[in-house]
XYZ file of C-alpha atoms in Angstrom:
571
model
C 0.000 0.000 0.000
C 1.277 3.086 -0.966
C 0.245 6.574 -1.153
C 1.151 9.193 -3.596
C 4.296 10.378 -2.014
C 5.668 6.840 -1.157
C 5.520 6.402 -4.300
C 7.449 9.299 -5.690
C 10.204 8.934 -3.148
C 9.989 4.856 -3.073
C 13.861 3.934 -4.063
C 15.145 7.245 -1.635
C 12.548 6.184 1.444
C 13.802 2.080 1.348
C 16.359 2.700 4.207
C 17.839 0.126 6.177
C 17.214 1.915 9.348
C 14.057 -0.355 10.490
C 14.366 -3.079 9.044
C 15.288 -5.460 11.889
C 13.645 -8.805 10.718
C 14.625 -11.730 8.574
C 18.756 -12.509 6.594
C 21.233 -9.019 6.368
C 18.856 -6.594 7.945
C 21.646 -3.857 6.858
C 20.896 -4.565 3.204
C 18.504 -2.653 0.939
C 15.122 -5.375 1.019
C 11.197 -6.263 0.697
C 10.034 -8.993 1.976
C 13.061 -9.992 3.446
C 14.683 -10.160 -0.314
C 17.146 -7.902 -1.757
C 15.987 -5.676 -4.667
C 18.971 -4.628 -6.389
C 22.026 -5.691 -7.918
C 24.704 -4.887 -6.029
C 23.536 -7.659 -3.220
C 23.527 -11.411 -3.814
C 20.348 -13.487 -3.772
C 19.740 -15.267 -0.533
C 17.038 -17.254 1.178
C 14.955 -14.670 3.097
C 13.808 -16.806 5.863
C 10.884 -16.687 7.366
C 8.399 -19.067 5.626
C 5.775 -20.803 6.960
C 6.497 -24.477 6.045
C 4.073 -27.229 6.646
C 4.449 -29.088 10.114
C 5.575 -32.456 10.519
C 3.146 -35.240 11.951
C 3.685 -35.353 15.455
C 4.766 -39.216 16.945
C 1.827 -39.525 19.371
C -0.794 -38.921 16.511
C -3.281 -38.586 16.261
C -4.315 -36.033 18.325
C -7.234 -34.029 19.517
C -7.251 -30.272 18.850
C -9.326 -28.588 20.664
C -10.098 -24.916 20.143
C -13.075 -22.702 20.987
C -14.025 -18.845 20.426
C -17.326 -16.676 21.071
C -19.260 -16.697 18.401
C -18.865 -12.671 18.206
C -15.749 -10.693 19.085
C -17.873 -8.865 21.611
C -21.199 -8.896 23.004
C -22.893 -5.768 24.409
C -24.555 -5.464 28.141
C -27.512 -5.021 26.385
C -27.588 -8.800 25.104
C -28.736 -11.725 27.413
C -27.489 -14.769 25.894
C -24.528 -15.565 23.671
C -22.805 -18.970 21.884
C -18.702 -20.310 22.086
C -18.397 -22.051 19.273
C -16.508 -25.455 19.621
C -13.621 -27.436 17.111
C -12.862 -30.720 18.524
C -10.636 -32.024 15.262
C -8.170 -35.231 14.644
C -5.090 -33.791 13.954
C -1.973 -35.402 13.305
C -0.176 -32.099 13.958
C -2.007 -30.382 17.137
C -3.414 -31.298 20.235
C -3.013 -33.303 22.930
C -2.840 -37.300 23.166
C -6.391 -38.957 22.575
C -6.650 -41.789 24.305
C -10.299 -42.356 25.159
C -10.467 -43.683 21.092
C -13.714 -45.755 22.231
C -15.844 -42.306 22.333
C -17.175 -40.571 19.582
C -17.388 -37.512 22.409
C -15.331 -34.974 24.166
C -17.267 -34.080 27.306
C -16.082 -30.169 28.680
C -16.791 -27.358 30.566
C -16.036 -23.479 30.140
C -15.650 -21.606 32.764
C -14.591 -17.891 33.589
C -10.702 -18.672 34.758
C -10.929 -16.191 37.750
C -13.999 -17.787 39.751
C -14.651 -21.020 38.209
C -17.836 -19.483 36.588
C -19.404 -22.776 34.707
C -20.778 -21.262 31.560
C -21.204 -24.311 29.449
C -21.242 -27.917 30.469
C -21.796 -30.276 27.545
C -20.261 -32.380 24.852
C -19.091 -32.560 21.394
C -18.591 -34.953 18.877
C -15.197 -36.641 18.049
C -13.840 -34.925 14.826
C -16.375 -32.257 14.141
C -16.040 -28.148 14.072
C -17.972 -25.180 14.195
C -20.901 -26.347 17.065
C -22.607 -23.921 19.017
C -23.186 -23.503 22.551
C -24.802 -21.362 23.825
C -24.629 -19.772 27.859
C -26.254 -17.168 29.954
C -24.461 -13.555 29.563
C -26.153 -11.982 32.679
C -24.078 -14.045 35.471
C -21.036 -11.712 33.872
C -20.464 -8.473 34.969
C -19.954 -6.150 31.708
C -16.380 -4.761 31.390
C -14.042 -2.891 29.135
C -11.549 -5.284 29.891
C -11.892 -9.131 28.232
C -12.669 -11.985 30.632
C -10.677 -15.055 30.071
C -12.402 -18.076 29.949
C -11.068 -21.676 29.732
C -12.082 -25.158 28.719
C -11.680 -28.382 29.888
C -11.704 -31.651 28.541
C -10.859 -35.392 29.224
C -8.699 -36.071 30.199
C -7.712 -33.291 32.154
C -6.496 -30.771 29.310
C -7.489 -27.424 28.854
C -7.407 -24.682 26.176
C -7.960 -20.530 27.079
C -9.958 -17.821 24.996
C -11.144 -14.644 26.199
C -14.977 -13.419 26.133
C -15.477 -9.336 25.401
C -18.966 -8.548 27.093
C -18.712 -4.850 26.931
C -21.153 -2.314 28.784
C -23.595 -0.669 26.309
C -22.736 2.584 24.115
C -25.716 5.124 24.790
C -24.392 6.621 20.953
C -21.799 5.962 17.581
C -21.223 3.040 16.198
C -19.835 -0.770 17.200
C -18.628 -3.408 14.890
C -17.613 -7.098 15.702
C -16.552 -10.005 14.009
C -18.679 -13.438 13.558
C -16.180 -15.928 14.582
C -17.612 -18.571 12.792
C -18.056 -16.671 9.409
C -15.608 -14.070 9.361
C -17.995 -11.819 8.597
C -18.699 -8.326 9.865
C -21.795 -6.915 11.432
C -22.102 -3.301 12.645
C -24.651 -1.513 14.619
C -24.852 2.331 14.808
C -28.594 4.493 14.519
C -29.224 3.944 10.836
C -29.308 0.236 11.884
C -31.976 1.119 14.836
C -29.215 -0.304 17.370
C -28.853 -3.850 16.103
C -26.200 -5.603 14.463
C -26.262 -5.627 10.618
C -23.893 -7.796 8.670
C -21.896 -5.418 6.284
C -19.129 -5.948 3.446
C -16.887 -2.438 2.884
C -16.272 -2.139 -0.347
C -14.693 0.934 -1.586
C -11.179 2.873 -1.864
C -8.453 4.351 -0.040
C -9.063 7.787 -0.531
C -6.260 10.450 -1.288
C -5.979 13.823 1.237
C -4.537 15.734 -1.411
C -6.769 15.182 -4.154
C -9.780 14.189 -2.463
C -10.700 14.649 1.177
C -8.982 18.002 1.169
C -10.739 19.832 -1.384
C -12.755 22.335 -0.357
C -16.388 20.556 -1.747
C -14.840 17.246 0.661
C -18.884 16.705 1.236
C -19.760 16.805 -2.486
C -17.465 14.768 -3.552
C -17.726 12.114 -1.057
C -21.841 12.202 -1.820
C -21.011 11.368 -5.593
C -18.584 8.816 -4.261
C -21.353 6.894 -2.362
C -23.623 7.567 -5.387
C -21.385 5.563 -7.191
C -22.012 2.807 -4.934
C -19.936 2.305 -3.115
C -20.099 1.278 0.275
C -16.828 1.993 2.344
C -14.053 4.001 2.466
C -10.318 4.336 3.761
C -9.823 8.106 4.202
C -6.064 8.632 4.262
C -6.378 11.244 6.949
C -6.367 12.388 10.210
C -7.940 14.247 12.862
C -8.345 17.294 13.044
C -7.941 17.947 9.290
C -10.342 15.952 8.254
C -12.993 15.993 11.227
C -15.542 17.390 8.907
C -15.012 14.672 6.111
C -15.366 12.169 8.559
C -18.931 13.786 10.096
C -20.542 13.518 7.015
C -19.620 10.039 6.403
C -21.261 9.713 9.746
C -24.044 11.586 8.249
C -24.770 9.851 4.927
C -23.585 6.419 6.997
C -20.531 5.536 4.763
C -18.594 2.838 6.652
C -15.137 4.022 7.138
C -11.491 2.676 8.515
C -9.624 5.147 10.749
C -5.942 5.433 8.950
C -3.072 5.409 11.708
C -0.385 3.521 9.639
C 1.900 6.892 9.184
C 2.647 7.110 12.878
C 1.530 4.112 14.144
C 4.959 3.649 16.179
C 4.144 6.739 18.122
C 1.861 5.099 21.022
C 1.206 8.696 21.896
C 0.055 10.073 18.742
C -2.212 6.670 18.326
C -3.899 7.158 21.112
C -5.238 10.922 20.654
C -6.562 9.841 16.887
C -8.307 6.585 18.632
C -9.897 9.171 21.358
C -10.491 11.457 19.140
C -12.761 9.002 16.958
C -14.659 7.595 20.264
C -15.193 11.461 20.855
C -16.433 12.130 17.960
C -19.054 8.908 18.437
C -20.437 10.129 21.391
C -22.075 12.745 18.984
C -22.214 11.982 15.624
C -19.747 9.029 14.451
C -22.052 6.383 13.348
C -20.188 4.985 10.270
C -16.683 4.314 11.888
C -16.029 0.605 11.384
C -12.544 -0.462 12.183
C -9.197 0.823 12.686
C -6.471 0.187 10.136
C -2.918 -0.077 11.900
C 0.276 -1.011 10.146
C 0.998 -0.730 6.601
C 2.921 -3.913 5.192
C 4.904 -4.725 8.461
C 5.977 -7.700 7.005
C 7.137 -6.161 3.482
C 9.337 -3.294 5.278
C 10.627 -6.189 7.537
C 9.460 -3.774 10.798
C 10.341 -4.903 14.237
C 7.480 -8.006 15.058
C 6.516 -5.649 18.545
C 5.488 -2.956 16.330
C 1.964 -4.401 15.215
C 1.620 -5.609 18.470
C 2.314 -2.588 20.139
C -0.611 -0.424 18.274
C -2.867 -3.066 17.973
C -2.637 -3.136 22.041
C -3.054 1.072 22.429
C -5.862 0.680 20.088
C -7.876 -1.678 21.955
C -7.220 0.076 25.098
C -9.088 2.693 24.192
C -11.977 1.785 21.783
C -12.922 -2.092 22.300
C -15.926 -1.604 20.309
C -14.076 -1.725 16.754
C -11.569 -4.277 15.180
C -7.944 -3.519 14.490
C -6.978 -4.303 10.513
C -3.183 -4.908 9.191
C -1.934 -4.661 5.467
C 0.640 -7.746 4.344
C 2.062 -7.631 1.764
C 4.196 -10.558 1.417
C 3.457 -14.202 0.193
C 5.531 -15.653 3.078
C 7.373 -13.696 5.181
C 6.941 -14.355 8.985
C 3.533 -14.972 8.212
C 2.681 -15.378 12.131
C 4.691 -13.016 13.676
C 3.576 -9.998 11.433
C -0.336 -11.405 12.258
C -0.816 -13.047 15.781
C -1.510 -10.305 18.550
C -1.362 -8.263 16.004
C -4.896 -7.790 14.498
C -8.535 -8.619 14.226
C -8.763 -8.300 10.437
C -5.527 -9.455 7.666
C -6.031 -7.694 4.789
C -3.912 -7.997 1.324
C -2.192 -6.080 -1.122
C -2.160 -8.005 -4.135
C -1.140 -6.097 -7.535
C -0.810 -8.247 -10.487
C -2.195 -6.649 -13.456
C 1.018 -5.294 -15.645
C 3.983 -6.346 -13.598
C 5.005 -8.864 -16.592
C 4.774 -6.049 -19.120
C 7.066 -3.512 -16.429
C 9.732 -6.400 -15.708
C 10.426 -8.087 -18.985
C 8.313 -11.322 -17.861
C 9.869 -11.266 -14.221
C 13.383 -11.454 -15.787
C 14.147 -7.767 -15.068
C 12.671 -5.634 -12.478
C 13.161 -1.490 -12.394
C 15.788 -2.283 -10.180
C 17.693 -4.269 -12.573
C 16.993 -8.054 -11.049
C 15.474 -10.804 -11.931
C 12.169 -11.429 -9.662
C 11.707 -14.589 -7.782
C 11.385 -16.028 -3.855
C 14.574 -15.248 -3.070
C 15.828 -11.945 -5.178
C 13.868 -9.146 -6.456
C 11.048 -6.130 -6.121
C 8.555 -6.149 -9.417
C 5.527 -5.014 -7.362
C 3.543 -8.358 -6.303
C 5.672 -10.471 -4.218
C 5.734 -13.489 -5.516
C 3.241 -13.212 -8.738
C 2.493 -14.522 -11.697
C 0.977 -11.458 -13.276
C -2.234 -12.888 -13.546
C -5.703 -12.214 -11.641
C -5.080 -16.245 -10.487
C -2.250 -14.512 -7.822
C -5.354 -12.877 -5.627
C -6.754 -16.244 -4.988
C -3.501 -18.057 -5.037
C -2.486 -15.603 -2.416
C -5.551 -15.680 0.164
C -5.111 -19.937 -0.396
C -1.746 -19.472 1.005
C -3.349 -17.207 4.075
C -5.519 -19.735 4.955
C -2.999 -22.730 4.209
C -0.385 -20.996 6.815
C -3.370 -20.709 9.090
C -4.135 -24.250 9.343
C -0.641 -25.401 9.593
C 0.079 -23.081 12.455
C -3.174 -24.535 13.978
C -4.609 -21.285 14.618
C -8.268 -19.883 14.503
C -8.398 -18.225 11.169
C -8.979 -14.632 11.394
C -11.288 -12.461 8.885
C -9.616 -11.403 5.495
C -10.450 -8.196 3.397
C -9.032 -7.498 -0.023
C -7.038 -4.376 -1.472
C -7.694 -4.073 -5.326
C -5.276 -2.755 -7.281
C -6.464 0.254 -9.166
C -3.864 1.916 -10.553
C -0.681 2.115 -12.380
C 3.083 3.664 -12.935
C 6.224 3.803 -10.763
C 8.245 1.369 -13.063
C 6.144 -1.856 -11.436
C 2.663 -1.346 -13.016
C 2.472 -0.977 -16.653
C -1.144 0.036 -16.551
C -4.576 -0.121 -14.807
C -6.501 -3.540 -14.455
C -9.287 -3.523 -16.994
C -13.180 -3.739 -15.588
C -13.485 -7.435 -16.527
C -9.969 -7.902 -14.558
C -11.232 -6.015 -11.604
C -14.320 -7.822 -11.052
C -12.641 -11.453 -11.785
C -9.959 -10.701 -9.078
C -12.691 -8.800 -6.549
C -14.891 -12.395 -7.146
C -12.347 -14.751 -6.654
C -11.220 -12.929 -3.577
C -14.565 -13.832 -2.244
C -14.865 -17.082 -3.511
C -11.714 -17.528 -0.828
C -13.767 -16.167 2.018
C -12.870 -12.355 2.055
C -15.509 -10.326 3.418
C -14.550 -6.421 2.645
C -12.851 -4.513 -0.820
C -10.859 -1.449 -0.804
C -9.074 -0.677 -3.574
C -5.720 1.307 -4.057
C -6.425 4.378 -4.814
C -9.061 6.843 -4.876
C -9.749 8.972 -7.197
C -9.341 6.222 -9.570
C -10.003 6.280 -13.363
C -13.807 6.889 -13.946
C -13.815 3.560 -15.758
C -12.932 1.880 -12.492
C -14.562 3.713 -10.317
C -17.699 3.288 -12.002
C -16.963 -0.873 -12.588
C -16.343 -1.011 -8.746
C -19.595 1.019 -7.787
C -21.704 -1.700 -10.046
C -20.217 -4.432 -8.126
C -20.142 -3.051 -4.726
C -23.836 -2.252 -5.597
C -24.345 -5.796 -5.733
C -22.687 -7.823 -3.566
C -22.610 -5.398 -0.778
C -26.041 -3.752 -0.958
C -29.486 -5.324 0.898
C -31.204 -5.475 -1.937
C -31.396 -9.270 -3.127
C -29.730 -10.112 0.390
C -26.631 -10.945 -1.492
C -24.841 -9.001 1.331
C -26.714 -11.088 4.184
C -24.963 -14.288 2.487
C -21.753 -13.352 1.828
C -21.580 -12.581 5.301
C -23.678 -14.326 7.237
C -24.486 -17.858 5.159
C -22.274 -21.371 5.057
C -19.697 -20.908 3.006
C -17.663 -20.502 0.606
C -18.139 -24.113 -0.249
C -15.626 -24.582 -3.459
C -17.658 -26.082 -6.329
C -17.134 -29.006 -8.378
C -16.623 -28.379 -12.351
C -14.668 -30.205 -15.016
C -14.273 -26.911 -17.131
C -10.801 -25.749 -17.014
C -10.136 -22.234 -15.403
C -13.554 -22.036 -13.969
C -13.486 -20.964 -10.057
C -16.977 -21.225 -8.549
C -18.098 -21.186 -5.114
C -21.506 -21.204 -3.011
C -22.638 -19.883 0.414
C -26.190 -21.436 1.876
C -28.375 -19.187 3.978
C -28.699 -19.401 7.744
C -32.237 -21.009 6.753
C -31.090 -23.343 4.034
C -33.572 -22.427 1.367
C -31.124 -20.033 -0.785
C -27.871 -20.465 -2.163
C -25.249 -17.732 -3.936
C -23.131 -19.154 -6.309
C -20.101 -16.873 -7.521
C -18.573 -17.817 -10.602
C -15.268 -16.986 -12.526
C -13.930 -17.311 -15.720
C -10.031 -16.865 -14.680
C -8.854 -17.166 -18.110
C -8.314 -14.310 -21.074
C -9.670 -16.916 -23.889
C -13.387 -17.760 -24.148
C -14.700 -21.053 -22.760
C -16.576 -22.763 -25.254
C -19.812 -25.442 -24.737
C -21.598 -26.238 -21.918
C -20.382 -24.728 -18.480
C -21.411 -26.882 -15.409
C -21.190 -26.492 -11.685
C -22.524 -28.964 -9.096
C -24.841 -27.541 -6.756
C -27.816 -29.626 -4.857
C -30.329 -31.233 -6.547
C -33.632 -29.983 -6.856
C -32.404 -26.468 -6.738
C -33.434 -24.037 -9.120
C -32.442 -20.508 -10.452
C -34.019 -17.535 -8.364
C -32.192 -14.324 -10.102
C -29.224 -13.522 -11.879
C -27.714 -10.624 -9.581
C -24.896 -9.995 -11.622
C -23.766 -11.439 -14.684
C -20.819 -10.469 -17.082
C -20.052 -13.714 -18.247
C -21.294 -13.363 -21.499
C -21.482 -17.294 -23.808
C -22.989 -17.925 -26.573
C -26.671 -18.747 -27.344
C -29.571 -17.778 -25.312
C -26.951 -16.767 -22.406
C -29.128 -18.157 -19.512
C -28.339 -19.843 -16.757
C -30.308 -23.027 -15.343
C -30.316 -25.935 -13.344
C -30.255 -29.463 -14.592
C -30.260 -32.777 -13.106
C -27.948 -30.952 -9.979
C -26.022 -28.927 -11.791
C -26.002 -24.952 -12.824
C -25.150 -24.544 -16.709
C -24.504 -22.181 -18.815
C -23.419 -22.327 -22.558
C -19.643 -20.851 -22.414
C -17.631 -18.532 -21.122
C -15.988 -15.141 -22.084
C -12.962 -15.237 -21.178
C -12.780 -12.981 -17.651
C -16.330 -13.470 -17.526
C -18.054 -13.264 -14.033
C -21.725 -13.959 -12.497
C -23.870 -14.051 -9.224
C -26.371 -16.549 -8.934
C -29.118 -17.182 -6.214
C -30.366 -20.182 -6.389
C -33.766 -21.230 -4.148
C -33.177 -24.866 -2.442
C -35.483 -27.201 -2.275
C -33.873 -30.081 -0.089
């Protein structure tokens, strides 16, 4: 992520002065890898690498969350939800194999508290318990909570049951989901699942002009549906009202000083000022730029993400990587709520000679070399490639996978980016980013071309607008459940509603060349097509798509093509 001025001063800026992570910290690098010629290639470090089995597999890995990040005094009841897998990597020693069930108990670690007594079957994830909020006493600060199981182990969380806000805005994540769901006046005080999707926004050539509330209005009227002001208090106080007042969900930007605990604080209590009285569209705080691409010091991330909680529990924190593996954990544990990812294919090939030969003068590969994607192809298959590799290190590291939101690339220049990602482009890479679980899109950088500003507000009207309730599944329904085609370069995936009588199926022609002949997708039987929300996928006859004998068809393909489906279920 870069704004306009890191980008004019890029090669002078790339000091050696903080970079204290990863192989010869006193060399000129990103991502751990030197960029220029006058330094040898070397292995980086730092990758996640898949774990070996352990010897007293299998095990039984236990983990368990709320259900939300938070839960409000207001609220009576509330649900951990439970993981009791086989693992052959983590866990502890099962050796009651006769059961098919765990039997536990959660309980508040300070008084022994029993909030749940129950039991859970052997090998299964994601059930739901749910307990009685009122024995807790609401506080800013989380409870920890811990569960026990035969025989005798025990794994810790913490609960966050927060007193009520008379005013302004809350947000909290769905731990079982990933999704977000945000409650402020224009929601009537109850939770709402959203999905930003929008830009970071320029000071300089946006925010700061002296019509800021026009031109934010024809922003939204584009729309789109969030927003990454690359500002401050106070300049930009009055920007940031009326985004309160037209109820534009923003990010609070405190990358440029995010070292200086002091500084973070005042803009965090400055924004939970500003909520007491008007700031209803404030949805999360955005932290560190690229920690792990500037190799910062791992206690940095920490550090803010710690100062920002302190003082406003009722948002999540977000982080920008922008590495494919670099120190994946250490740049991400403690460190945030929400991972989001730069990802900026579109052109690289065309800047660096097909990889061979960056604007530094290297080659680009994983262990030498800058061309502007870490690790790319140069295709719109390195945005889901990427967020497969999030999730992958996730699951090796055993750890509860946290929500992901995607940064578009929507521009060009600077010797990495030989020009802008075309409409079709855009909405392939924003769909496939989906189809991989993401659940928010803001694009690098507004003001964009009009093209793709206008391209991103038809989408965004779409997938994160009420109308159709695509929004409600994306973030709230089962899912993204991969889906089964024979059809080369096809990516299609499928999210069921909380009631299981609807089903969104995203699909994606990741190819340039047209698919020709029948298209299918397997989705349940009996289903049938509700409405076409979106569909770009163009094909060749009648151009319809319908369901037959369990599968969704479609006759061809253009080549980028892209569609939203809801299906209604009948099971």
């Amino acid at each position: 992520m870069w704004s306009a001025a890191w980008l004019l001063l890029m090669g002078a800026i790339r000091t050696v002065a903080s970079q204290d992570t990863g192989n010869h910290p006193d060399w000129p690098r990103w991502c751990g890898k030197v960029y220029k010629p006058d330094y040898p290639s070397f292995d980086p470090g730092g990758q996640t690498l898949p774990p070996t089995p352990d010897p007293l597999a299998p095990l039984l890995h236990v983990q368990f969350k709320p259900r939300y990040s938070l839960y409000l005094e207001s609220e009576k009841t509330a649900e951990f939800i439970v993981n009791a897998e086989i693992s052959q990597f983590h866990g502890t020693q099962w050796g009651n194999k006769t059961s098919n069930n765990v039997e536990f108990s959660i309980k508040t670690t300070i008084d022994d508290k029993v909030l749940v007594r129950d039991s859970i079957p052997v090998n299964s994830t994601g059930k739901l318990f749910a307990f009685n909020l009122t024995h807790l006493t609401p506080s800013l600060s989380p409870i920890q909570v811990t569960l026990t199981y035969s025989p005798g182990s025990l794994v810790k969380t913490t609960l966050l049951y927060l007193p009520s806000k008379p005013s302004g805005s809350v947000t909290r994540i769905d731990n079982l989901n990933g999704g977000l769901h945000h409650l402020n006046a224009a929601s009537n005080y109850t939770f709402k699942p959203i999905l930003p999707y929008g830009f970071y926004a320029s000071y300089d050539n946006f925010l700061a002009l002296p019509n800021s509330s026009s031109v934010i209005q024809s922003y939204a009227d584009l729309g789109l549906t969030g927003m990454v002001p690359l500002s401050h208090y106070p300049e930009s106080a009055s920007a940031f009202a009326y985004m309160d007042s037209i109820n534009l969900p923003y990010m609070l930007d405190l990358r440029e000083n995010h070292t200086n605990q002091t500084w973070v604080k005042e803009q965090v209590t400055a924004a939970t000022a500003a909520t007491k009285d008007s700031g209803e569209a404030l949805f999360a705080y955005w932290s560190v730029d690229e920690p792990d691409g500037w190799q910062a010091p791992f206690s940095a991330p920490i550090e803010t993400y710690n100062t920002i909680s302190s003082v406003d529990p009722y948002h999540p924190v977000s982080l920008v990587l922008n590495c494919q593996n670099y120190f994946f954990e250490k740049y991400s544990a403690g460190a945030a709520d929400i991972l989001m990812a730069d990802i900026y294919p579109i052109g690289i090939r065309d800047a660096s000679a097909n990889l061979t030969q960056s604007k530094w003068g290297t080659p680009c590969n994983t262990t030498y070399g800058d061309c502007g994607c870490d690790n790319c192809a140069g295709s719109v298959l390195d945005v889901p490639n990427r967020f497969d590799d999030l999730n992958k290190y996730e699951k090796w590291l055993g750890l509860w996978p946290k929500t992901k939101m995607f940064n578009p690339q929507a521009f060009h220049g600077e010797g990495y980016w030989a020009r802008d990602p075309g409409p079709e482009e855009s909405w392939a890479m924003v769909l496939l980013a989906l189809n991989r679980g993401v659940k928010g899109i803001l694009s690098w950088v507004w003001p964009a071309s009009e093209e793709l500003g206008k391209a991103h507000g038809r989408l965004a009207r779409v997938v994160s607008g009420e109308e159709d309730g695509v929004v409600g599944l994306l973030v709230e329904g089962k899912g993204p459940e991969k889906l089964g085609t024979v059809v080369n370069g096809v990516d299609a995936a499928g999210w069921v509603d909380k009631e299981g009588k609807k089903m969104l199926v995203s699909v994606v022609s990741a190819g340039e060349e047209d698919i020709e002949g029948s298209v299918e997708l397997e989705v349940p039987r009996g289903s049938r097509v509700g409405k076409v929300v979106w569909d770009e996928s163009g094909g060749t006859g009648d151009g319809t798509w319908e369901v037959k004998e369990g599968k969704l068809t479609k006759n061809g393909l253009k080549g980028m093509g892209t569609a939203l489906v809801i299906l209604e279920l009948s099971w």
